[in-house]
CSV table of C-alpha atoms and ligand atoms in Angstrom, one decimal:
chain,number,residue,atom,x,y,z
S,10,MET,CA,-0.1,-0.1,0.2
S,11,LYS,CA,2.9,2.3,1.2
S,12,LYS,CA,4.7,1.5,-2.3
S,13,PHE,CA,1.7,2.1,-4.3
S,14,PHE,CA,1.2,5.5,-2.7
S,15,SER,CA,4.8,6.5,-3.1
S,16,ILE,CA,4.7,5.4,-6.9
S,17,THR,CA,1.6,7.4,-7.3
S,18,LEU,CA,3.0,10.2,-5.9
S,19,VAL,CA,6.3,10.2,-7.6
S,20,THR,CA,4.1,9.9,-11.1
S,21,ALA,CA,2.0,12.6,-10.0
S,22,THR,CA,5.2,14.9,-9.2
S,23,ILE,CA,6.4,13.9,-12.7
S,24,LEU,CA,3.2,14.6,-14.6
S,25,LEU,CA,2.9,17.8,-13.0
S,26,SER,CA,6.4,19.2,-13.4
S,27,SER,CA,6.3,18.1,-16.9
S,28,LYS,CA,2.9,20.1,-17.4
S,29,ARG,CA,4.6,23.0,-15.7
S,30,ASN,CA,7.6,22.9,-18.0
S,31,SER,CA,5.4,22.7,-20.8
S,32,SER,CA,3.1,25.4,-20.0
S,33,THR,CA,6.5,27.8,-19.2
S,34,ALA,CA,8.0,26.8,-22.3
S,35,LYS,CA,4.7,27.9,-24.3
S,36,ASN,CA,4.8,31.2,-22.4
S,37,ASP,CA,8.4,31.7,-23.2
S,38,LYS,CA,7.7,31.2,-26.8
S,39,GLY,CA,9.0,34.0,-29.0
S,40,LEU,CA,8.3,35.5,-32.6
S,41,LYS,CA,11.4,33.7,-33.6
S,42,ASP,CA,9.7,30.3,-32.6
S,43,TYR,CA,6.7,30.6,-34.2
S,44,TYR,CA,8.5,31.2,-37.4
S,45,LYS,CA,11.1,28.8,-37.0
S,46,GLU,CA,9.8,26.8,-40.0
S,47,TYR,CA,9.6,29.8,-41.9
S,48,PHE,CA,12.5,32.4,-41.6
S,49,PRO,CA,14.8,33.9,-39.0
S,50,ILE,CA,13.3,37.0,-37.3
S,51,GLY,CA,15.5,40.0,-36.9
S,52,VAL,CA,15.5,43.3,-35.4
S,53,ALA,CA,17.5,46.4,-35.6
S,54,VAL,CA,19.2,47.4,-32.3
S,55,MET,CA,21.3,50.2,-30.7
S,56,PRO,CA,24.1,48.9,-28.3
S,57,SER,CA,22.1,50.4,-25.5
S,58,ASP,CA,19.2,48.0,-26.5
S,59,LEU,CA,21.5,45.2,-25.6
S,60,LYS,CA,21.8,46.0,-22.0
S,61,GLY,CA,19.0,46.0,-19.3
S,62,ASP,CA,15.5,44.5,-19.7
S,63,GLU,CA,15.6,44.7,-23.5
S,64,ALA,CA,18.5,42.3,-23.9
S,65,ASN,CA,16.6,39.3,-22.8
S,66,PHE,CA,13.6,40.2,-24.3
S,67,ILE,CA,15.4,40.5,-27.7
S,68,LEU,CA,16.9,37.0,-27.3
S,69,GLN,CA,13.4,35.4,-26.3
S,70,GLN,CA,11.7,37.0,-29.3
S,71,PHE,CA,14.3,37.3,-32.2
S,72,ASN,CA,17.4,35.2,-33.5
S,73,SER,CA,19.0,38.0,-35.7
S,74,ILE,CA,20.0,41.4,-35.2
S,75,THR,CA,21.1,44.5,-37.3
S,76,ALA,CA,22.8,47.4,-36.4
S,77,GLU,CA,20.3,50.4,-36.7
S,78,ASN,CA,23.1,52.8,-37.1
S,79,SER,CA,26.3,51.5,-35.9
S,80,MET,CA,27.6,49.9,-39.1
S,81,LYS,CA,26.9,52.9,-41.4
S,82,MET,CA,29.6,54.5,-43.1
S,83,ALA,CA,29.8,57.8,-41.3
S,84,PRO,CA,29.4,56.3,-37.7
S,85,ILE,CA,32.0,53.5,-38.4
S,86,HIS,CA,34.5,55.6,-40.3
S,87,PRO,CA,34.4,59.3,-39.6
S,88,ALA,CA,37.8,60.2,-40.8
S,89,GLU,CA,40.1,58.7,-43.3
S,90,ASN,CA,42.2,57.0,-40.9
S,91,ARG,CA,39.9,56.4,-38.0
S,92,TYR,CA,37.5,53.7,-37.7
S,93,ASN,CA,35.0,53.7,-34.6
S,94,TRP,CA,34.6,49.8,-33.8
S,95,ASN,CA,33.2,49.8,-30.3
S,96,ALA,CA,29.5,50.0,-31.0
S,97,ALA,CA,29.5,47.6,-34.1
S,98,ASP,CA,31.8,45.2,-32.3
S,99,SER,CA,29.6,45.0,-29.1
S,100,ILE,CA,26.5,44.1,-31.4
S,101,VAL,CA,28.5,41.3,-33.3
S,102,ALA,CA,29.8,40.0,-29.8
S,103,PHE,CA,26.4,39.9,-28.3
S,104,ALA,CA,25.3,37.9,-31.2
S,105,GLN,CA,28.3,35.6,-31.1
S,106,ARG,CA,27.7,35.1,-27.2
S,107,ASN,CA,24.2,34.1,-27.7
S,108,GLY,CA,24.3,32.2,-31.1
S,109,ILE,CA,22.1,34.6,-32.9
S,110,LYS,CA,22.8,35.9,-36.7
S,111,VAL,CA,24.1,39.4,-37.6
S,112,ARG,CA,22.8,41.0,-40.8
S,113,GLY,CA,25.1,44.0,-41.7
S,114,HIS,CA,23.8,47.2,-42.9
S,115,THR,CA,25.4,48.9,-44.7
S,116,LEU,CA,28.3,49.3,-47.0
S,117,CYS,CA,27.4,51.9,-49.4
S,118,TRP,CA,24.7,54.4,-49.1
S,119,HIS,CA,24.0,58.2,-49.8
S,120,ASN,CA,23.0,59.1,-46.5
S,121,GLN,CA,25.1,59.0,-43.2
S,122,ALA,CA,28.3,59.0,-45.6
S,123,PRO,CA,31.1,60.9,-44.2
S,124,GLN,CA,31.7,64.0,-46.2
S,125,TRP,CA,35.8,63.6,-46.1
S,126,MET,CA,35.0,60.4,-48.5
S,127,PHE,CA,34.2,62.8,-51.4
S,128,LYS,CA,36.8,65.5,-50.8
S,129,ASP,CA,40.3,66.0,-51.1
S,130,SER,CA,42.7,67.8,-48.4
S,131,SER,CA,42.0,71.0,-50.2
S,132,GLY,CA,38.2,70.4,-50.1
S,133,ASN,CA,37.9,69.6,-54.0
S,134,THR,CA,35.9,66.6,-54.9
S,135,VAL,CA,38.0,63.7,-55.6
S,136,THR,CA,38.2,61.7,-58.8
S,137,LYS,CA,36.3,58.4,-59.6
S,138,GLU,CA,39.6,56.5,-59.1
S,139,VAL,CA,40.2,58.0,-55.7
S,140,LEU,CA,36.5,57.6,-54.5
S,141,LEU,CA,36.4,53.9,-55.9
S,142,GLN,CA,39.7,53.2,-53.9
S,143,ARG,CA,38.2,55.0,-50.8
S,144,LEU,CA,35.3,52.7,-51.0
S,145,LYS,CA,37.2,49.6,-51.5
S,146,GLU,CA,39.3,50.1,-48.6
S,147,HIS,CA,36.2,50.9,-46.3
S,148,ILE,CA,34.4,48.0,-47.6
S,149,THR,CA,37.5,45.5,-47.4
S,150,THR,CA,38.2,46.8,-43.7
S,151,VAL,CA,34.6,46.5,-42.4
S,152,VAL,CA,33.7,43.2,-44.2
S,153,SER,CA,37.1,41.6,-43.1
S,154,ARG,CA,36.7,42.4,-39.8
S,155,TYR,CA,33.2,40.6,-39.3
S,156,LYS,CA,34.1,37.8,-41.9
S,157,GLY,CA,32.2,34.7,-40.9
S,158,LYS,CA,30.2,36.4,-38.2
S,159,ILE,CA,28.1,38.6,-40.2
S,160,TYR,CA,26.2,36.3,-42.7
S,161,ALA,CA,24.4,38.8,-44.9
S,162,TRP,CA,25.4,42.6,-46.0
S,163,ASP,CA,23.4,45.2,-47.6
S,164,ALA,CA,26.0,46.1,-49.9
S,165,VAL,CA,24.2,49.0,-51.5
S,166,ASN,CA,21.4,50.8,-49.9
S,167,GLU,CA,18.8,52.9,-51.9
S,168,ALA,CA,20.5,53.8,-55.1
S,169,ILE,CA,17.3,54.3,-57.1
S,170,SER,CA,15.7,57.6,-57.4
S,171,ASP,CA,12.2,58.4,-56.2
S,172,LYS,CA,11.7,60.9,-59.2
S,173,PRO,CA,9.5,58.8,-61.7
S,174,ASP,CA,11.8,59.8,-64.8
S,175,GLU,CA,15.1,59.3,-63.2
S,176,TYR,CA,16.5,55.8,-63.2
S,177,LEU,CA,19.4,56.2,-60.7
S,178,ARG,CA,19.4,58.6,-57.4
S,179,SER,CA,21.9,61.6,-58.5
S,180,SER,CA,24.0,61.0,-55.2
S,181,GLN,CA,27.7,62.0,-54.7
S,182,TRP,CA,28.6,58.3,-55.4
S,183,TYR,CA,26.6,58.3,-58.9
S,184,GLN,CA,27.8,62.1,-59.7
S,185,ILE,CA,31.5,61.0,-59.3
S,186,CYS,CA,31.4,57.2,-60.3
S,187,GLY,CA,28.5,57.0,-62.5
S,188,GLU,CA,26.7,53.4,-62.2
S,189,GLU,CA,29.9,51.5,-61.6
S,190,TYR,CA,30.2,52.2,-57.9
S,191,ILE,CA,27.2,49.7,-57.4
S,192,ALA,CA,28.8,46.7,-59.0
S,193,LYS,CA,32.0,47.6,-57.3
S,194,ALA,CA,30.5,47.8,-53.9
S,195,PHE,CA,29.2,44.2,-54.5
S,196,GLU,CA,32.9,43.0,-55.8
S,197,TYR,CA,34.7,44.5,-52.9
S,198,ALA,CA,32.6,43.0,-50.4
S,199,HIS,CA,32.5,39.7,-52.0
S,200,ALA,CA,36.4,39.5,-52.3
S,201,ALA,CA,36.5,40.2,-48.5
S,202,ASP,CA,33.8,37.5,-47.5
S,203,PRO,CA,32.9,35.0,-50.1
S,204,ASN,CA,30.4,33.4,-48.0
S,205,ALA,CA,28.5,36.6,-47.0
S,206,ILE,CA,25.2,37.0,-49.0
S,207,LEU,CA,25.0,40.5,-50.5
S,208,PHE,CA,21.9,42.3,-50.9
S,209,TYR,CA,20.5,45.4,-52.8
S,210,ASN,CA,18.1,47.1,-50.4
S,211,ASP,CA,15.7,49.9,-51.0
S,212,TYR,CA,12.3,51.2,-49.8
S,213,ASN,CA,9.0,51.9,-51.5
S,214,GLU,CA,9.6,48.6,-53.6
S,215,ILE,CA,5.6,48.3,-53.3
S,216,ASN,CA,5.3,51.5,-55.6
S,217,ALA,CA,4.9,49.9,-59.2
S,218,THR,CA,7.3,52.7,-61.0
S,219,LYS,CA,10.0,52.4,-58.2
S,220,ARG,CA,9.8,48.5,-58.1
S,221,GLU,CA,10.3,48.4,-62.0
S,222,LYS,CA,13.6,50.2,-61.6
S,223,ILE,CA,14.7,48.4,-58.6
S,224,TYR,CA,14.1,45.2,-60.7
S,225,LYS,CA,16.0,46.6,-63.6
S,226,LEU,CA,19.2,47.4,-61.5
S,227,VAL,CA,18.8,44.0,-59.6
S,228,LYS,CA,18.5,42.1,-62.8
S,229,SER,CA,21.2,43.9,-64.6
S,230,LEU,CA,23.6,43.2,-61.9
S,231,LYS,CA,23.0,39.6,-61.7
S,232,ASP,CA,22.9,39.2,-65.5
S,233,ALA,CA,26.4,40.7,-65.4
S,234,GLY,CA,27.5,38.1,-63.0
S,235,VAL,CA,27.8,40.7,-60.1
S,236,PRO,CA,28.0,38.6,-56.9
S,237,ILE,CA,24.5,39.8,-55.6
S,238,GLY,CA,22.6,37.2,-53.7
S,239,GLY,CA,19.5,39.0,-52.5
S,240,VAL,CA,16.9,41.8,-52.7
S,241,GLY,CA,16.0,43.9,-49.5
S,242,LEU,CA,12.6,45.2,-49.3
S,243,GLN,CA,13.0,47.5,-46.6
S,244,GLY,CA,9.1,47.6,-45.8
S,245,HIS,CA,8.4,50.6,-43.9
S,246,TRP,CA,4.8,50.6,-44.4
S,247,ALA,CA,1.6,51.9,-42.8
S,248,ILE,CA,-1.9,51.3,-42.0
S,249,ASN,CA,-3.0,52.3,-45.7
S,250,GLU,CA,-0.5,50.4,-47.7
S,251,PRO,CA,0.8,48.4,-49.2
S,252,SER,CA,-2.8,46.6,-50.3
S,253,ARG,CA,-2.5,42.7,-50.4
S,254,GLY,CA,-2.4,42.9,-54.3
S,255,GLN,CA,0.7,45.5,-54.3
S,256,LEU,CA,2.5,43.4,-51.9
S,257,ASP,CA,1.8,40.0,-53.6
S,258,SER,CA,3.0,41.2,-56.7
S,259,THR,CA,6.1,42.8,-55.6
S,260,ILE,CA,7.2,39.8,-53.8
S,261,LYS,CA,6.3,37.8,-56.7
S,262,LYS,CA,8.0,40.0,-59.3
S,263,PHE,CA,11.4,39.8,-57.2
S,264,ALA,CA,11.1,36.1,-56.6
S,265,ASP,CA,11.0,35.5,-60.4
S,266,LEU,CA,14.6,36.7,-60.4
S,267,GLY,CA,15.6,33.7,-58.5
S,268,LEU,CA,17.4,35.7,-55.8
S,269,LYS,CA,16.8,35.5,-51.9
S,270,ILE,CA,14.4,38.4,-50.7
S,271,GLN,CA,14.5,39.5,-47.2
S,272,VAL,CA,12.2,42.1,-45.5
S,273,THR,CA,14.8,44.1,-43.8
S,274,GLU,CA,13.3,47.0,-42.1
S,275,LEU,CA,9.7,46.3,-41.2
S,276,ASP,CA,7.5,48.6,-39.4
S,277,ILE,CA,3.9,49.6,-39.9
S,278,SER,CA,3.1,53.3,-38.9
S,279,VAL,CA,-0.3,53.9,-37.3
S,280,TYR,CA,-0.4,57.0,-39.6
S,281,PRO,CA,-1.7,57.1,-43.3
S,282,LYS,CA,1.9,56.8,-45.3
S,283,GLU,CA,3.8,60.1,-45.9
S,284,HIS,CA,7.1,60.0,-47.6
S,285,ASN,CA,8.8,63.3,-46.6
S,286,ALA,CA,9.6,64.8,-43.6
S,287,ARG,CA,7.6,67.7,-42.3
S,288,GLU,CA,7.0,69.8,-39.2
S,289,ARG,CA,4.4,68.9,-36.8
S,290,LYS,CA,1.0,70.7,-37.3
S,291,PRO,CA,-2.2,71.2,-35.1
S,292,GLU,CA,-3.9,68.3,-37.2
S,293,ASP,CA,-1.3,66.0,-35.7
S,294,ALA,CA,-2.5,66.5,-32.2
S,295,ASP,CA,-4.1,62.9,-31.8
S,296,THR,CA,-1.3,60.9,-31.1
S,297,ALA,CA,-3.1,58.2,-28.9
S,298,PHE,CA,-3.0,54.5,-29.8
S,299,ASN,CA,-6.5,54.1,-30.0
S,300,ALA,CA,-8.9,51.2,-31.2
S,301,GLU,CA,-9.1,52.5,-35.0
S,302,LYS,CA,-5.4,52.7,-35.3
S,303,GLU,CA,-4.8,49.3,-33.5
S,304,ASN,CA,-7.5,47.6,-35.8
S,305,LYS,CA,-6.1,48.9,-38.9
S,306,GLN,CA,-2.6,48.2,-37.8
S,307,ILE,CA,-3.7,44.4,-37.1
S,308,GLN,CA,-5.3,44.0,-40.5
S,309,GLU,CA,-2.2,45.4,-42.4
S,310,TYR,CA,0.5,43.2,-40.3
S,311,LYS,CA,-1.8,40.3,-40.8
S,312,MET,CA,-1.9,40.6,-44.5
S,313,CYS,CA,1.8,41.1,-44.6
S,314,PHE,CA,2.4,38.0,-42.6
S,315,GLU,CA,0.2,35.8,-44.5
S,316,LEU,CA,2.1,36.9,-47.8
S,317,PHE,CA,5.6,36.3,-46.1
S,318,ARG,CA,4.3,32.7,-45.3
S,319,LYS,CA,3.0,32.2,-48.7
S,320,TYR,CA,6.4,33.1,-50.0
S,321,ARG,CA,8.5,31.3,-47.6
S,322,LYS,CA,10.6,29.6,-50.1
S,323,VAL,CA,12.2,32.5,-51.2
S,324,ILE,CA,12.0,34.8,-48.1
S,325,SER,CA,15.0,34.1,-46.1
S,326,GLY,CA,14.7,36.9,-43.2
S,327,VAL,CA,12.3,39.4,-41.8
S,328,THR,CA,13.9,42.0,-39.7
S,329,PHE,CA,12.1,44.7,-37.7
S,330,TRP,CA,13.3,48.2,-37.6
S,331,ASN,CA,13.5,48.7,-33.7
S,332,VAL,CA,12.5,46.5,-30.8
S,333,SER,CA,9.1,48.0,-29.4
S,334,ASP,CA,7.0,50.9,-29.5
S,335,ARG,CA,9.1,52.3,-26.4
S,336,HIS,CA,11.3,54.4,-29.0
S,337,THR,CA,11.5,54.2,-33.0
S,338,TRP,CA,12.7,56.4,-35.7
S,339,LEU,CA,9.2,57.0,-36.6
S,340,ASP,CA,8.7,59.0,-33.5
S,341,ASN,CA,10.3,61.7,-35.5
S,342,PHE,CA,9.9,60.9,-39.1
S,343,PRO,CA,7.9,62.0,-41.2
S,344,VAL,CA,6.7,64.5,-38.5
S,345,ARG,CA,9.1,65.6,-35.8
S,346,GLY,CA,7.8,64.7,-32.3
S,347,ARG,CA,4.7,62.5,-33.4
S,348,LYS,CA,4.6,59.4,-31.5
S,349,ASP,CA,4.1,56.3,-33.8
S,350,TYR,CA,3.4,52.7,-32.4
S,351,PRO,CA,4.7,50.7,-35.2
S,352,LEU,CA,6.0,47.5,-33.8
S,353,LEU,CA,4.6,44.4,-32.3
S,354,PHE,CA,5.2,45.3,-28.5
S,355,ASP,CA,4.3,48.2,-26.5
S,356,LYS,CA,6.7,50.6,-24.4
S,357,ASP,CA,6.7,48.1,-21.6
S,358,LEU,CA,7.9,45.0,-24.2
S,359,LYS,CA,4.4,43.3,-23.6
S,360,PRO,CA,3.2,42.0,-26.7
S,361,LYS,CA,0.2,44.0,-28.4
S,362,LYS,CA,-2.8,42.5,-29.7
S,363,VAL,CA,-1.2,42.7,-33.2
S,364,PHE,CA,1.3,40.3,-32.1
S,365,TRP,CA,-1.0,37.5,-31.4
S,366,GLU,CA,-2.5,38.0,-34.8
S,367,VAL,CA,0.7,37.5,-36.4
S,368,VAL,CA,1.6,34.3,-34.3
S,369,ARG,CA,-1.9,32.8,-34.6
S,370,PHE,CA,-1.8,30.8,-37.9
G,418,LIG,C1,16.6,53.8,-44.2
G,418,LIG,C2,17.8,53.2,-43.9
G,418,LIG,C3,17.9,52.7,-42.5
G,418,LIG,C4,17.3,53.7,-41.5
G,418,LIG,C5,16.0,54.2,-41.9
G,418,LIG,C6,15.4,55.2,-40.8
G,418,LIG,O1,15.6,52.9,-44.4
G,418,LIG,O2,18.3,52.2,-44.6
G,418,LIG,O3,19.3,52.4,-42.2
G,418,LIG,O4,18.3,54.8,-41.6
G,418,LIG,O5,16.1,54.7,-43.3
G,418,LIG,O6,15.9,54.5,-39.7
């Protein structure tokens, strides 16, 4: 009798504790776990996000990180003979310590590029030869430092013009080097780390005119044998765009290129899309995250993730641009000082309703 009791007790304890474990495991399930059969889920971070309550949270929800700013050309290479490695190193070290991926962002971009790059010591514009040599030196140094630790790089960011009748953006890179700088950036990066997957990354890819231009550029690079491995769709979207049809045809179009696709900078603003920066106006007073904004955001996120899952064979990553609604770049863009709520987690890092809509499928 005694034996029977003790066996029953042991069995009950085992049952109870295994139940407890499975329910803990269930509660601990993060975004990355729901999508583990689909694609890695990344997030753009600053070194300060990797300390305090956000660090564990990031590891629970995401399995890839991207430097929001720390690997851009001006922050990492502020003067010709000076590199600032601290911030970028700390992000890569965090990923290595915790066994998660790093997406590099970005090697060549017209914004946040240091002015010394384009000028000689007398302040005159440098020649194409000098600029390409500097680009080569920059890319070789940065990519080599993180060789084998950064699995993918945005080699070139935003080279396409937003003007409907202009193909390439008239940046300093373009003005000095012509179109060639784009292929060169890929070649330099590939030489420094042949295993890194190199992306062309751009925004407003859902717009039919811009999409055609991005497609044309990427196809021409691929056809010319340039080592491009993927197309990054930034995905800075909003409650009113893209439509399902727009997003479906965008992904389909790029999928046909036979390259990998990643959604590289995902956020969905709770305000209707505006493309240009502007000052705050009296009409912008209502910044509360109300039910109307929330419902529209839910519909948009649900639709986007339905399509991401539909195209799982070609989509090799989805990266959110910032961790939670606590702070995001959209608090100051396009309207300075207007609070936005573009992510799946609130300012206390709690999942919003939209989170559950994205993971329940
Ligand atoms: C672009 C860039 C990003 C970032 C965002 C705004 O999308 O690619 O690096 O600067 O703008 O945060």
